[in-house]
Coordinates of C-alpha atoms and ligand atoms in Angstrom, one line a residue:
M1 CA -11.9 -39.5 6.7
A2 CA -10.6 -37.5 3.9
K3 CA -7.1 -36.5 3.2
H4 CA -6.3 -33.3 1.3
Q5 CA -3.4 -31.6 -0.1
F6 CA -2.7 -28.0 0.9
Q7 CA -2.5 -25.5 -2.0
T8 CA 1.1 -25.3 -3.2
E9 CA 1.5 -21.8 -1.8
I10 CA 0.5 -22.9 1.7
G11 CA 2.9 -25.8 1.6
Q12 CA 5.6 -23.2 0.9
L13 CA 4.4 -21.1 3.6
L14 CA 4.3 -24.0 6.0
K15 CA 7.8 -25.1 5.3
L16 CA 9.0 -21.6 6.0
M17 CA 7.1 -21.5 9.3
T18 CA 8.4 -24.8 10.6
H19 CA 12.0 -24.5 9.4
S20 CA 13.2 -21.0 9.4
L21 CA 14.6 -19.7 12.5
Y22 CA 12.1 -17.2 13.7
S23 CA 12.7 -15.1 16.8
N24 CA 9.2 -13.7 17.5
K25 CA 7.3 -17.0 17.7
E26 CA 4.9 -15.7 20.4
I27 CA 2.8 -13.9 17.8
F28 CA 1.0 -17.1 16.9
I29 CA -1.1 -16.5 20.1
R30 CA -1.9 -12.9 18.9
E31 CA -3.0 -14.4 15.5
L32 CA -5.1 -17.1 16.9
I33 CA -6.8 -14.8 19.4
S34 CA -7.3 -12.3 16.6
N35 CA -9.2 -15.0 14.6
S36 CA -11.3 -15.9 17.6
S37 CA -12.2 -12.3 18.1
D38 CA -13.2 -11.9 14.4
A39 CA -15.4 -15.0 14.8
L40 CA -17.0 -13.6 17.9
D41 CA -17.6 -10.3 16.2
K42 CA -19.4 -12.3 13.2
F43 CA -21.6 -14.3 15.5
N44 CA -22.4 -11.2 17.5
Y45 CA -23.5 -9.6 14.1
L46 CA -25.7 -12.6 13.2
R47 CA -27.4 -12.5 16.6
L48 CA -28.5 -8.9 15.7
T49 CA -29.5 -9.3 12.2
E50 CA -30.8 -12.9 11.6
D51 CA -34.0 -14.1 13.2
Q52 CA -32.7 -17.6 13.6
F53 CA -30.1 -16.4 16.2
R54 CA -31.9 -13.5 17.6
G55 CA -32.3 -13.5 21.3
E56 CA -29.9 -16.4 21.9
D57 CA -28.4 -16.0 25.3
W58 CA -24.8 -15.7 24.5
S59 CA -21.8 -13.9 25.6
G60 CA -18.6 -14.0 23.6
K61 CA -15.5 -15.5 25.3
I62 CA -12.1 -16.8 24.3
S63 CA -10.5 -19.5 26.4
I64 CA -6.9 -20.5 26.5
G65 CA -6.2 -24.0 28.0
L66 CA -2.7 -24.9 29.2
D67 CA -2.0 -28.6 29.6
E68 CA 1.5 -29.5 31.0
E69 CA 1.3 -33.2 31.1
D70 CA 0.1 -33.3 27.5
G71 CA 2.3 -30.6 26.3
S72 CA -0.4 -28.8 24.6
L73 CA -2.2 -25.4 24.4
T74 CA -5.9 -24.9 23.2
I75 CA -7.3 -21.6 22.1
G76 CA -11.2 -21.6 21.8
D77 CA -14.1 -19.4 21.2
N78 CA -17.8 -19.6 20.9
G79 CA -18.0 -17.6 17.7
I80 CA -19.3 -18.3 14.3
G81 CA -17.3 -21.5 13.7
M82 CA -16.6 -23.2 10.3
S83 CA -18.4 -25.6 8.1
E84 CA -16.5 -28.4 6.4
E85 CA -16.3 -26.3 3.3
D86 CA -15.1 -23.2 5.3
L87 CA -12.4 -25.4 6.7
M88 CA -11.1 -26.3 3.3
S89 CA -11.4 -23.0 1.6
H90 CA -10.3 -20.9 4.6
L91 CA -7.5 -23.0 6.0
G92 CA -6.6 -25.3 3.1
T93 CA -6.1 -22.5 0.5
I94 CA -4.9 -18.9 0.7
A95 CA -8.0 -16.8 0.5
K96 CA -6.6 -13.6 1.9
S97 CA -4.8 -11.3 -0.6
G98 CA -2.4 -10.2 2.1
T99 CA -1.2 -13.7 2.4
K100 CA -1.1 -14.2 -1.3
S101 CA 1.1 -11.3 -1.8
F102 CA 3.2 -12.3 1.2
V103 CA 3.8 -15.7 -0.5
E104 CA 4.6 -13.9 -3.8
N105 CA 7.2 -11.8 -2.0
L106 CA 9.0 -14.8 -0.5
T107 CA 12.6 -14.8 -1.6
G108 CA 13.7 -18.4 -0.4
D109 CA 16.2 -16.6 1.8
A110 CA 15.1 -17.6 5.3
K111 CA 16.5 -14.6 7.0
K112 CA 14.7 -12.1 4.7
D113 CA 11.6 -14.1 4.6
S114 CA 11.2 -14.4 8.4
H115 CA 11.5 -10.8 8.5
L116 CA 8.5 -10.6 6.2
I117 CA 6.5 -12.7 8.6
G118 CA 7.4 -10.2 11.2
Q119 CA 6.2 -7.4 9.2
F120 CA 3.0 -8.8 8.0
G121 CA 1.9 -11.6 10.2
V122 CA 0.2 -14.5 8.3
G123 CA -2.5 -15.4 10.5
F124 CA -3.5 -19.0 11.2
Y125 CA -0.4 -20.6 9.7
S126 CA 1.9 -19.0 12.2
V127 CA 0.9 -21.6 14.6
F128 CA 3.3 -24.0 12.8
M129 CA 6.3 -22.1 14.2
V130 CA 5.5 -23.9 17.5
A131 CA 3.2 -26.8 16.7
D132 CA 4.0 -30.4 15.9
R133 CA 0.3 -31.1 15.2
V134 CA -2.8 -28.9 15.0
D135 CA -6.4 -30.0 15.4
V136 CA -9.1 -27.4 14.6
I137 CA -12.5 -28.6 16.0
T138 CA -15.3 -26.5 15.0
K139 CA -19.0 -26.1 14.5
K140 CA -20.6 -23.4 12.4
A141 CA -23.6 -21.6 13.9
G142 CA -26.8 -22.9 12.7
E143 CA -25.3 -26.2 11.5
D144 CA -25.7 -29.7 13.3
Q145 CA -22.5 -31.3 12.3
A146 CA -19.0 -30.4 13.8
Y147 CA -15.7 -31.2 12.0
M148 CA -12.2 -31.6 12.9
F149 CA -9.3 -30.4 10.6
S150 CA -5.9 -31.9 11.5
T151 CA -2.4 -31.4 10.1
E152 CA 1.1 -31.8 11.1
G153 CA 2.0 -28.7 9.0
T154 CA 3.3 -31.0 6.2
G155 CA 1.7 -31.0 2.8
E156 CA -1.7 -32.5 3.7
Y157 CA -4.5 -32.2 6.2
E158 CA -7.4 -34.3 7.2
V159 CA -11.1 -33.4 7.7
K160 CA -13.6 -35.6 9.6
P161 CA -16.9 -35.2 11.3
V162 CA -16.8 -35.0 15.1
T163 CA -19.1 -34.1 17.9
K164 CA -19.2 -30.7 19.6
D165 CA -21.9 -29.0 21.5
E166 CA -21.6 -25.3 21.1
H167 CA -20.9 -23.4 17.9
G168 CA -17.5 -22.0 17.7
T169 CA -13.9 -23.2 17.4
V170 CA -11.2 -24.9 19.4
I171 CA -7.7 -25.0 18.2
Y172 CA -5.7 -27.7 19.8
I173 CA -1.8 -27.2 19.5
K174 CA 0.5 -30.0 20.3
L175 CA 3.8 -28.1 21.0
K176 CA 7.1 -29.0 19.7
E177 CA 9.5 -30.4 22.2
D178 CA 11.4 -27.1 22.5
E179 CA 8.4 -24.7 22.5
K180 CA 7.0 -25.8 25.9
E181 CA 7.5 -22.3 27.3
F182 CA 4.1 -21.4 25.9
I183 CA 2.4 -23.7 28.6
S184 CA 3.8 -21.5 31.3
K185 CA 1.0 -19.4 32.8
W186 CA 3.3 -16.4 33.2
R187 CA 4.5 -16.5 29.7
T188 CA 1.1 -16.8 28.1
Q189 CA -0.4 -14.2 30.4
E190 CA 2.4 -11.9 29.4
I191 CA 1.8 -12.4 25.8
V192 CA -2.0 -12.0 26.0
K193 CA -1.6 -8.8 27.8
K194 CA 1.0 -7.4 25.4
Y195 CA -0.8 -8.1 22.2
S196 CA -4.6 -8.6 23.1
N197 CA -5.3 -6.5 26.1
H198 CA -8.0 -4.6 24.2
I199 CA -9.7 -7.4 22.4
A200 CA -13.3 -6.6 23.3
Y201 CA -14.1 -10.1 24.7
P202 CA -12.8 -11.7 27.9
I203 CA -9.8 -14.0 27.4
V204 CA -9.8 -16.6 30.1
L205 CA -6.7 -18.7 30.9
N206 CA -7.4 -22.2 32.3
Y207 CA -4.4 -23.8 33.9
K208 CA -3.4 -26.1 36.9
E209 CA -1.5 -24.9 39.8
D210 CA 0.2 -26.7 42.9
E211 CA -1.8 -26.0 45.9
T212 CA -0.7 -27.2 49.4
T213 CA -3.4 -28.0 52.0
G214 CA -2.6 -29.0 55.6
E215 CA 0.7 -28.3 57.6
G216 CA 3.9 -30.0 58.4
D217 CA 3.6 -33.8 57.9
D218 CA 0.0 -33.6 56.9
A219 CA 0.8 -31.2 54.0
V220 CA -0.5 -32.4 50.7
T221 CA 0.1 -30.8 47.4
Q222 CA -2.2 -31.2 44.6
K223 CA -2.8 -29.7 41.1
V224 CA -5.8 -27.6 41.2
K225 CA -7.7 -26.2 38.1
K226 CA -7.8 -22.5 38.0
S227 CA -9.3 -19.9 35.8
E228 CA -8.5 -16.2 35.4
Q229 CA -9.4 -13.5 33.0
V230 CA -6.1 -11.9 31.7
N231 CA -7.2 -9.1 29.4
A232 CA -8.9 -5.8 30.0
A233 CA -11.7 -6.7 27.5
T234 CA -12.6 -3.2 26.5
A235 CA -12.4 -1.9 23.0
L236 CA -9.5 0.4 23.2
W237 CA -11.1 3.1 21.1
T238 CA -14.0 3.6 23.6
L239 CA -11.5 4.6 26.4
P240 CA -10.6 8.3 26.7
K241 CA -7.4 9.4 25.2
S242 CA -6.2 10.5 28.6
E243 CA -6.3 7.0 29.9
L244 CA -4.4 5.5 27.2
S245 CA -0.5 5.3 27.0
K246 CA 1.4 5.4 23.7
E247 CA 2.4 1.7 24.3
E248 CA -1.2 0.8 24.6
Y249 CA -1.9 2.4 21.2
I250 CA 1.0 0.6 19.6
E251 CA 0.0 -2.7 20.9
F252 CA -3.4 -2.4 19.7
Y253 CA -2.0 -1.6 16.3
K254 CA 0.1 -4.6 16.3
S255 CA -3.0 -6.6 17.1
I256 CA -5.2 -5.2 14.3
A257 CA -2.5 -4.6 11.7
H258 CA -0.6 -7.9 12.5
G259 CA 2.6 -6.1 12.2
D260 CA 5.7 -6.0 14.4
D261 CA 6.8 -2.4 13.7
E262 CA 5.3 0.7 15.3
P263 CA 3.0 2.8 13.3
L264 CA 4.2 6.1 11.8
K265 CA 1.2 7.9 13.3
Y266 CA -2.0 7.2 15.2
L267 CA -5.0 9.3 15.7
H268 CA -7.9 8.9 17.9
N269 CA -10.9 11.1 17.8
K270 CA -14.4 11.1 19.4
V271 CA -16.8 13.3 17.6
E272 CA -19.9 14.4 19.6
G273 CA -22.8 16.5 18.6
S274 CA -25.5 16.0 16.0
Q275 CA -23.7 12.7 15.1
E276 CA -21.6 10.7 17.4
F277 CA -18.6 8.5 16.4
T278 CA -15.2 7.4 17.3
T279 CA -12.3 6.9 14.9
L280 CA -8.9 5.3 15.6
F281 CA -6.5 5.4 12.7
Y282 CA -3.0 4.3 12.2
I283 CA -0.6 5.1 9.3
P284 CA 1.8 2.2 9.0
K285 CA 5.6 2.7 8.6
T286 CA 5.6 0.5 5.6
A287 CA 2.9 0.4 3.0
P288 CA 0.9 -2.8 3.0
M289 CA 2.2 -5.3 0.6
D290 CA -1.2 -5.6 -1.3
M291 CA -1.5 -1.8 -1.7
Y292 CA -1.1 -2.1 -5.5
R293 CA -3.3 -5.1 -5.9
A294 CA -7.0 -4.8 -7.1
D295 CA -8.0 -7.3 -4.4
Y296 CA -6.2 -5.4 -1.6
Q297 CA -7.6 -6.0 2.0
P298 CA -9.1 -2.8 3.3
G299 CA -7.7 -1.7 6.6
I300 CA -10.8 -0.2 8.3
K301 CA -13.2 -2.2 10.6
L302 CA -16.6 -0.6 10.9
Y303 CA -18.4 -1.0 14.3
V304 CA -21.8 0.2 15.3
K305 CA -22.2 0.8 19.0
R306 CA -19.1 -1.5 19.5
V307 CA -20.8 -4.2 17.5
F308 CA -18.5 -5.3 14.5
I309 CA -20.3 -4.8 11.1
T310 CA -17.6 -5.3 8.5
D311 CA -13.9 -5.3 7.7
D312 CA -14.3 -5.8 4.1
D313 CA -15.7 -2.5 2.8
K314 CA -13.5 -0.6 0.5
E315 CA -15.7 2.5 0.7
L316 CA -15.2 3.5 4.4
L317 CA -12.3 5.6 3.3
P318 CA -11.4 6.8 -0.3
S319 CA -9.3 4.1 -2.1
Y320 CA -6.2 6.3 -2.2
L321 CA -6.1 6.1 1.7
R322 CA -6.1 2.3 1.6
F323 CA -3.0 2.1 3.5
V324 CA -4.6 3.4 6.7
K325 CA -5.5 0.9 9.4
G326 CA -8.0 1.3 12.2
V327 CA -11.6 1.4 13.4
I328 CA -14.7 3.6 12.8
D329 CA -17.5 3.1 15.5
S330 CA -20.7 4.9 14.9
E331 CA -23.4 5.5 17.5
D332 CA -26.0 6.6 14.9
L333 CA -26.0 3.9 12.2
P334 CA -28.7 1.3 12.7
L335 CA -27.2 -2.0 14.0
N336 CA -29.0 -4.0 11.5
I337 CA -27.6 -2.0 8.5
S338 CA -27.1 -4.2 5.6
R339 CA -23.5 -4.1 4.3
E340 CA -24.9 -3.7 0.8
I341 CA -26.6 -0.3 1.6
L342 CA -23.7 1.2 3.6
Q343 CA -22.6 3.0 0.5
E344 CA -25.7 5.3 0.2
N345 CA -25.7 6.1 3.8
K346 CA -25.5 9.7 4.7
I347 CA -24.2 9.2 8.3
L348 CA -21.5 7.1 6.8
A349 CA -20.6 9.6 4.1
N350 CA -20.3 12.3 6.8
I351 CA -18.0 10.1 8.9
K352 CA -15.9 9.4 5.9
Q353 CA -15.5 13.0 5.0
N354 CA -14.6 13.9 8.6
S355 CA -12.1 10.9 8.7
V356 CA -10.3 12.0 5.5
K357 CA -9.9 15.6 6.7
K358 CA -8.4 14.3 10.1
I359 CA -6.0 12.0 8.3
L360 CA -4.8 14.5 5.8
T361 CA -4.3 17.1 8.5
A362 CA -2.3 14.7 10.5
V363 CA -0.2 13.8 7.4
K364 CA 0.3 17.6 6.8
K365 CA 1.8 18.0 10.2
L366 CA 4.3 15.2 9.8
D367 CA 7.9 16.5 9.8
G368 CA 11.4 15.6 9.7
E369 CA 12.0 11.9 9.3
D370 CA 8.4 11.0 9.6
A371 CA 7.5 13.1 6.6
E372 CA 10.3 11.6 4.6
I373 CA 8.9 8.0 5.5
F374 CA 5.4 9.1 4.5
T375 CA 6.6 10.4 1.1
K376 CA 8.7 7.4 0.5
Q377 CA 5.8 5.0 1.2
Y378 CA 2.8 6.9 0.1
N379 CA 3.7 9.7 -2.5
K380 CA 2.2 7.6 -5.3
V381 CA -1.2 7.1 -3.6
V382 CA -1.3 10.8 -2.6
K383 CA -1.0 11.4 -6.5
E384 CA -3.9 9.1 -7.0
G385 CA -5.8 11.3 -4.4
I386 CA -5.0 14.5 -6.3
Y387 CA -6.6 12.9 -9.4
T388 CA -9.7 11.4 -7.6
D389 CA -10.4 13.6 -4.5
H390 CA -11.6 17.0 -5.7
T391 CA -12.7 18.0 -2.3
N392 CA -9.2 17.6 -0.8
K393 CA -7.2 18.4 -3.9
E394 CA -5.5 21.5 -2.3
T395 CA -4.5 19.7 0.8
L396 CA -3.1 16.7 -1.2
L397 CA -1.1 19.2 -3.4
E398 CA 0.4 20.5 -0.2
I399 CA 1.4 17.0 0.8
V400 CA 2.6 15.7 -2.5
R401 CA 6.5 15.8 -3.2
Y402 CA 8.4 16.0 -6.4
K403 CA 12.1 15.8 -7.6
S404 CA 13.6 19.0 -8.7
S405 CA 16.3 20.1 -11.1
N406 CA 17.6 22.4 -8.3
E407 CA 18.5 19.7 -5.7
D408 CA 18.7 16.1 -5.0
G409 CA 15.9 15.6 -2.5
L410 CA 12.2 15.9 -2.8
I411 CA 10.5 19.3 -2.5
S412 CA 6.9 20.5 -2.0
L413 CA 5.0 22.8 -4.4
D414 CA 5.2 25.4 -1.6
D415 CA 9.1 25.0 -1.8
Y416 CA 8.9 25.7 -5.5
V417 CA 6.6 28.6 -5.2
S418 CA 8.6 30.3 -2.4
R419 CA 11.6 30.5 -4.7
G420 CA 10.0 30.8 -8.1
D421 CA 9.3 33.9 -10.2
S422 CA 6.4 35.4 -8.3
E423 CA 5.3 37.8 -11.2
K424 CA 5.0 34.9 -13.8
K425 CA 3.5 32.4 -11.3
E426 CA 4.5 29.4 -13.3
I427 CA 5.5 25.9 -12.1
Y428 CA 7.6 24.0 -14.7
Y429 CA 7.7 20.2 -15.0
I430 CA 9.1 17.4 -17.2
I431 CA 7.7 13.9 -17.1
G432 CA 9.5 10.8 -18.1
E433 CA 10.4 7.2 -16.9
N434 CA 14.0 7.8 -15.9
E435 CA 15.2 10.4 -13.3
N436 CA 18.6 10.4 -14.9
S437 CA 17.7 10.9 -18.5
L438 CA 15.3 13.6 -17.3
R439 CA 17.9 15.4 -15.5
N440 CA 20.1 15.4 -18.5
S441 CA 17.5 16.1 -21.0
P442 CA 18.4 18.6 -23.5
L443 CA 15.0 20.3 -23.0
L444 CA 16.3 21.4 -19.4
E445 CA 19.3 23.1 -20.8
A446 CA 17.6 26.5 -21.3
Y447 CA 16.1 26.3 -17.9
K448 CA 19.4 25.6 -16.2
K449 CA 21.0 28.4 -18.1
A450 CA 18.1 30.8 -17.1
N451 CA 18.4 29.4 -13.4
I452 CA 14.8 28.3 -13.5
E453 CA 13.7 25.3 -11.4
V454 CA 11.9 22.5 -13.1
L455 CA 10.2 19.6 -11.3
I456 CA 11.4 16.2 -12.4
M457 CA 8.5 13.7 -12.5
D458 CA 9.6 10.3 -12.9
D459 CA 6.5 8.4 -11.8
K460 CA 5.6 8.5 -15.5
E461 CA 2.6 6.3 -15.6
I462 CA 0.9 8.3 -12.7
D463 CA 2.5 11.7 -13.4
E464 CA 1.3 11.6 -17.1
I465 CA -2.3 11.3 -16.1
V466 CA -2.4 13.3 -12.8
T467 CA -0.2 16.4 -13.5
P468 CA -2.0 17.9 -16.5
M469 CA -5.3 17.8 -14.5
I470 CA -3.8 19.7 -11.6
G471 CA -3.9 22.9 -13.6
S472 CA -2.7 25.3 -10.9
Y473 CA -1.6 25.5 -7.4
K474 CA -2.3 28.6 -5.3
E475 CA -2.7 30.6 -8.6
W476 CA 0.5 29.2 -10.1
S477 CA -0.2 27.3 -13.3
L478 CA 1.7 24.2 -13.9
K479 CA 3.6 24.1 -17.4
D480 CA 4.9 21.0 -19.1
I481 CA 8.2 22.3 -20.6
T482 CA 7.9 20.0 -23.5
A483 CA 4.8 21.8 -24.6
I484 CA 5.9 25.5 -24.2
D485 CA 8.6 27.8 -25.6
A486 CA 11.8 27.8 -23.6
P487 CA 12.7 30.8 -21.6
D488 CA 15.3 32.8 -23.6
S489 CA 16.3 36.3 -24.1
K490 CA 15.9 36.3 -27.8
S491 CA 13.0 38.5 -29.3
E492 CA 10.6 37.2 -31.7
E493 CA 12.3 39.0 -34.5
E494 CA 15.6 37.6 -33.7
K495 CA 14.0 34.1 -33.7
E496 CA 12.5 34.8 -37.0
E497 CA 15.8 36.0 -38.3
I498 CA 17.7 32.7 -37.2
S499 CA 14.9 30.5 -38.4
K500 CA 15.2 32.1 -41.9
E501 CA 19.0 31.8 -41.8
F502 CA 18.7 28.1 -41.3
K503 CA 15.6 27.6 -43.5
S504 CA 17.5 25.7 -46.2
L505 CA 19.2 23.5 -43.7
T506 CA 16.1 22.6 -41.8
D507 CA 14.2 21.9 -45.1
K508 CA 16.9 19.5 -46.2
I509 CA 16.9 17.6 -42.9
K510 CA 13.0 17.3 -43.1
E511 CA 13.4 16.0 -46.6
V512 CA 15.8 13.2 -45.3
L513 CA 13.6 12.3 -42.3
G514 CA 10.2 12.4 -44.1
E515 CA 7.4 11.3 -42.0
E516 CA 9.4 10.5 -39.1
V517 CA 9.1 14.1 -37.9
K518 CA 6.4 16.5 -38.2
E519 CA 8.6 19.5 -38.4
V520 CA 12.2 20.5 -38.2
K521 CA 13.0 23.8 -36.8
T522 CA 15.7 26.0 -35.1
S523 CA 15.6 25.9 -31.3
T524 CA 16.2 28.4 -28.7
R525 CA 16.1 26.0 -25.8
L526 CA 19.5 24.3 -26.3
T527 CA 22.9 25.1 -25.3
S528 CA 25.2 22.1 -25.3
S529 CA 23.3 19.5 -27.3
P530 CA 22.9 19.8 -31.1
S531 CA 19.2 18.7 -31.2
C532 CA 16.1 17.7 -29.2
V533 CA 12.8 16.3 -30.0
L534 CA 9.4 17.5 -28.6
K535 CA 6.0 16.0 -28.7
D536 CA 3.8 18.2 -30.8
S537 CA 1.3 19.4 -28.3
S538 CA -1.0 21.0 -30.8
D539 CA -1.6 17.8 -32.4
P540 CA -4.9 16.3 -31.5
M541 CA -3.1 13.0 -30.9
A542 CA -1.5 14.6 -27.8
G543 CA -4.8 15.0 -26.0
M544 CA -5.9 11.5 -27.3
A545 CA -2.8 10.0 -25.7
Q546 CA -3.8 11.5 -22.4
M547 CA -7.3 9.9 -22.6
F548 CA -5.7 6.6 -23.6
A549 CA -3.5 6.5 -20.6
Q550 CA -6.4 7.3 -18.4
M551 CA -8.1 4.4 -19.8
G552 CA -5.2 2.2 -19.1
Q553 CA -4.4 1.6 -22.8
E554 CA -1.3 1.9 -24.8
M555 CA -0.7 5.4 -25.8
P556 CA -0.9 6.2 -29.6
E557 CA 2.2 7.8 -31.0
V558 CA 2.2 11.6 -30.9
P559 CA 4.2 13.2 -33.8
L560 CA 7.6 14.7 -33.0
I561 CA 9.2 17.9 -33.7
L562 CA 13.0 18.0 -34.1
E563 CA 14.6 21.1 -33.1
I564 CA 18.3 21.8 -33.9
N565 CA 20.7 24.1 -32.0
P566 CA 21.9 26.8 -34.4
E567 CA 24.8 27.7 -32.1
H568 CA 26.1 24.3 -32.1
D569 CA 29.4 23.8 -34.0
M570 CA 28.1 20.6 -35.7
I571 CA 24.9 22.3 -36.9
K572 CA 27.0 25.3 -38.4
K573 CA 29.2 22.7 -40.2
L574 CA 26.3 20.5 -41.4
D575 CA 24.9 23.5 -43.3
A576 CA 28.1 23.6 -45.4
L577 CA 28.4 19.9 -45.8
S578 CA 28.5 18.6 -49.5
D579 CA 28.8 14.8 -48.9
K580 CA 25.3 13.8 -49.4
S581 CA 25.3 10.3 -47.7
L582 CA 27.1 11.8 -44.8
F583 CA 24.5 14.5 -44.5
E584 CA 21.7 11.8 -44.4
D585 CA 23.5 9.9 -41.7
I586 CA 24.1 12.9 -39.6
S587 CA 20.4 14.0 -40.0
W588 CA 19.2 10.7 -38.7
I589 CA 21.7 10.7 -35.8
L590 CA 20.3 14.1 -34.9
L591 CA 16.9 12.6 -34.5
D592 CA 17.8 9.2 -33.0
S593 CA 20.1 10.6 -30.4
A594 CA 17.6 13.2 -29.5
K595 CA 15.0 10.5 -29.1
L596 CA 17.4 8.4 -27.0
S597 CA 17.9 11.4 -24.6
E598 CA 14.1 11.5 -24.0
G599 CA 14.0 7.8 -23.3
L600 CA 12.5 7.0 -26.8
E601 CA 13.8 4.3 -29.1
P602 CA 15.4 5.1 -32.5
K603 CA 13.1 3.8 -35.2
D604 CA 15.5 1.2 -36.5
K605 CA 18.3 0.2 -34.1
V606 CA 20.4 -1.5 -36.8
S607 CA 20.4 1.6 -39.1
F608 CA 21.2 3.6 -36.2
A609 CA 24.3 1.7 -35.4
N610 CA 25.5 1.5 -39.1
R611 CA 25.2 5.2 -39.4
V612 CA 27.2 5.8 -36.3
A613 CA 29.9 3.4 -37.7
N614 CA 29.8 5.3 -41.1
I615 CA 30.2 8.7 -39.4
A616 CA 33.1 7.2 -37.3
S617 CA 35.1 5.8 -40.2
K618 CA 34.7 8.9 -42.2
A619 CA 36.0 11.0 -39.1
L620 CA 39.0 8.7 -39.0
Ligands
ADP701 P1 -7.3 -13.7 8.3 O1 -7.7 -13.9 9.7 O2 -6.5 -12.4 8.0 O3 -8.5 -13.9 7.3 P2 -6.0 -16.2 8.9 O4 -5.1 -17.0 8.3 O5 -5.7 -15.8 10.3 O6 -6.3 -15.0 8.0 O7 -7.4 -17.1 8.9 C1 -8.0 -17.6 7.7 C2 -9.4 -17.6 7.8 O8 -9.8 -18.9 8.7 C3 -10.1 -16.6 8.5 O9 -10.4 -15.6 7.6 C4 -11.5 -17.3 9.0 O10 -12.4 -17.3 8.0 C5 -11.0 -18.7 9.3 N1 -10.8 -18.9 10.7 C6 -9.6 -18.9 11.4 N2 -9.8 -19.0 12.7 C7 -11.1 -19.0 12.9 C8 -11.9 -19.1 14.1 N3 -11.3 -19.2 15.3 N4 -13.3 -19.2 13.9 C9 -13.8 -19.1 12.7 N5 -13.1 -19.0 11.5 C10 -11.7 -19.0 11.7
MG702 MG1 -6.3 -13.9 11.2

């Protein structure tokens, strides 16, 4: 008999499960049934693909046993089972990325954390909400030796060899003193119906009931063993829409997505014709916690003629739709298709294309609060889609939302276009890290003055890569305001005039700043600020920076252009200033404060502070 320590994270998780007050304990039944159903699916697949198991007379079944005298509950299946190694790696360590990120998100605040469980479900370990001890007795299909994994939900577990005839798993749960309600036939039946009605295998409840025989004085009451199937055992997606209620769709969602909240949207489609397939997709109300992890768990299960094939294929939908949960069931794929060659399969490619269209159409139709929720949760991945899915780029551009200089909320490109200049057909935008500094950027001044709307893009990392490649939307071209001339009423001659008038000043400032700026020139884009900086878009480095960002590397520095506001009082006075060291200080301040407004850092913070102090003391 070997004792093992649980991986630290599991220890944490178990503590949370056993000690925090959690209101929705019943979900442990859903989680164990879901694991059994997965195990049955896996064996069913083996039976169809591996010679060793082909033709075995088998029908998958989940059994729940209620034992009042013992105070225990068992949940068993004749699925694929686990080897000794499987037990240790699947139950002794956290293998699943969802669980990993769940644990990373734990705050230590029991109330918040138990809400996280509610939101995400954490599989097997949820049993410790109700169990004093758990034994997992299991035998892997094709192996001779069975094993038992036992734990009291503390830091350690034991694994030892046992005997068991059939392959599959039985989970024995010794209930805590105050959790005996789960032995009640009615209670358990209700839970199974609620969460697992459409698990595709029969779930049979085994229990004992008092039965009286004889009458009057001869009456004898005995406990009699009974057995009853409690679920419908039809895969939900195979039923016609007209036979399904909203509640049934939602409960099925909870059983496959392990969530406690309702989905934002579900869509169920049966496609018939040259190809036949059924899809049932759900858009969750909150983005999966592992959405931004490279090892995210895909949300789609692939079935062929109701036989489970895989739930671990990231290619069933494009990766930007990785938040979608659900089922694809094809009538045309061969049952013994190897998971490796799925990618090249034309039938699947067609299903995928059709699915993306359906999902995006549904998203486009969301309105009101639902549309807001969608944007809040998924706007960033929509931007990923714009970049990666050329076929559906237009639709995604209709879905994406941006902040705007005109209002506080988020707007669509259609909103922008409907009120923009329909002759010029230009959509202006500015990208940066911080919404507030973007809104207050000196570069926006001229647009505000001319009453031109500018999109405020503050998902810098994504926007910087995605936006330039959008090019245009419905014939409107997107323009980065830091790379173009500002709107103004001055003619080229007037500009020339001003530039000449201030030539000696701009030359002097350039002399002070040296290589720190590429050029100093008079600006037409400023009203209240004395200066601003722009990235030199004509510099080859600007294009390079783009490429570096796409490769996920640090961006090389693009040379800056300093523009000064000839109308500003300070600039006019600066031209006449004779104090040489003050002139230098002010020149640097013009650059550094303009950089700060764009979220850039002054080259030398100490000098910056010293210069501000110098100027202040001279002013006093
Ligand atoms: P998940 O089901 O999301 O992978 P769980 O915590 O529910 O996470 O289960 C962990 C793993 O333990 C499963 O992935 C599976 O490999 C294994 N497992 C759990 N229950 C069973 C079972 N009844 N039969 C076979 N394997 C099981
Ligand atoms: Mg599970």
